[in-house]
């Protein structure tokens, strides 16, 4: 990595931690520090009062990343309570640790499921809907593909008939 690339990388990392009024999509390779940066940002949102714990959503792509992010966020909250610079900051951090279950940290699938469960009628769903298991998903995909292929074949036959 060149000095320019390292400089740009450092600027991006600092923005993640400090530019709390901007929404970011952080995309980087494994082991690059995404979780550390995200935990730092979450902590700074709480410490600064920019967000209450129930206003935070951190979306990951895997259950493993969800577990790691949740654990590291909780640990960092506990550490930051001891380092708080004043009573206001300490109070915000203590409230966050007490209400940590109100923060959403999860996969995109879990986030979408949560939204749909909160408002199933508005989404046109049965309120008792359940998320498909992996085998059900594959069967559903296969069924949709088969239906699509049948439709294509039927349309092809109809066009052949029109041409004759």
XYZ file of C-alpha atoms in Angstrom, residues 7-95:
89
model
C -3.358 8.311 4.148
C -6.741 7.851 2.407
C -7.408 4.736 4.508
C -6.661 6.604 7.734
C -8.933 9.481 6.707
C -11.754 7.003 5.986
C -11.265 5.313 9.370
C -11.340 8.667 11.164
C -14.517 9.698 9.317
C -16.222 6.462 10.387
C -15.462 7.333 14.016
C -16.151 11.055 13.961
C -18.559 11.986 11.139
C -21.610 10.908 13.098
C -24.117 12.849 10.985
C -23.319 10.826 7.844
C -24.501 7.326 7.007
C -21.766 5.049 5.684
C -21.516 1.725 3.937
C -18.220 0.194 5.034
C -16.896 -2.393 2.620
C -13.475 -3.962 3.139
C -11.717 -7.306 3.231
C -11.553 -9.745 6.136
C -9.300 -8.621 8.963
C -9.191 -5.002 7.813
C -10.759 -3.557 10.965
C -14.418 -3.117 9.962
C -15.722 -4.403 13.286
C -13.313 -2.267 15.288
C -14.332 0.814 13.307
C -18.024 0.044 13.658
C -17.767 -0.543 17.406
C -15.895 2.766 17.749
C -18.613 4.540 15.787
C -21.382 3.014 17.903
C -19.585 4.049 21.073
C -19.118 7.604 19.786
C -22.792 7.844 18.824
C -23.759 6.925 22.385
C -21.071 9.039 24.112
C -21.905 12.147 22.104
C -25.647 11.789 22.586
C -26.153 11.705 18.786
C -28.127 8.472 19.202
C -29.871 6.590 21.952
C -29.289 2.852 22.034
C -32.784 2.092 20.702
C -32.088 4.279 17.647
C -29.070 2.256 16.540
C -29.099 -0.422 13.845
C -25.878 -2.129 12.805
C -26.424 -4.538 9.930
C -23.978 -7.303 9.074
C -23.980 -10.074 6.501
C -23.369 -13.155 8.640
C -24.529 -14.498 11.988
C -20.881 -14.900 12.986
C -20.253 -11.176 12.338
C -23.402 -10.341 14.316
C -22.186 -12.308 17.339
C -18.720 -10.770 17.207
C -20.034 -7.223 16.796
C -22.532 -7.606 19.653
C -19.930 -9.020 22.041
C -17.318 -6.402 21.177
C -19.838 -3.555 21.469
C -20.933 -4.728 24.938
C -17.319 -5.100 26.090
C -16.356 -1.671 24.741
C -19.370 -0.056 26.468
C -18.218 -1.565 29.773
C -14.661 -0.313 29.207
C -15.781 3.176 28.197
C -17.932 3.588 31.327
C -14.712 3.380 33.362
C -13.010 5.963 31.081
C -15.899 8.437 30.831
C -14.728 12.047 30.964
C -17.793 13.404 32.756
C -21.072 12.398 34.390
C -23.124 13.085 31.265
C -21.021 10.765 29.124
C -20.947 8.122 31.880
C -24.730 8.332 32.217
C -25.232 7.820 28.482
C -22.913 4.808 28.474
C -24.525 3.278 31.565
C -27.989 3.716 30.069
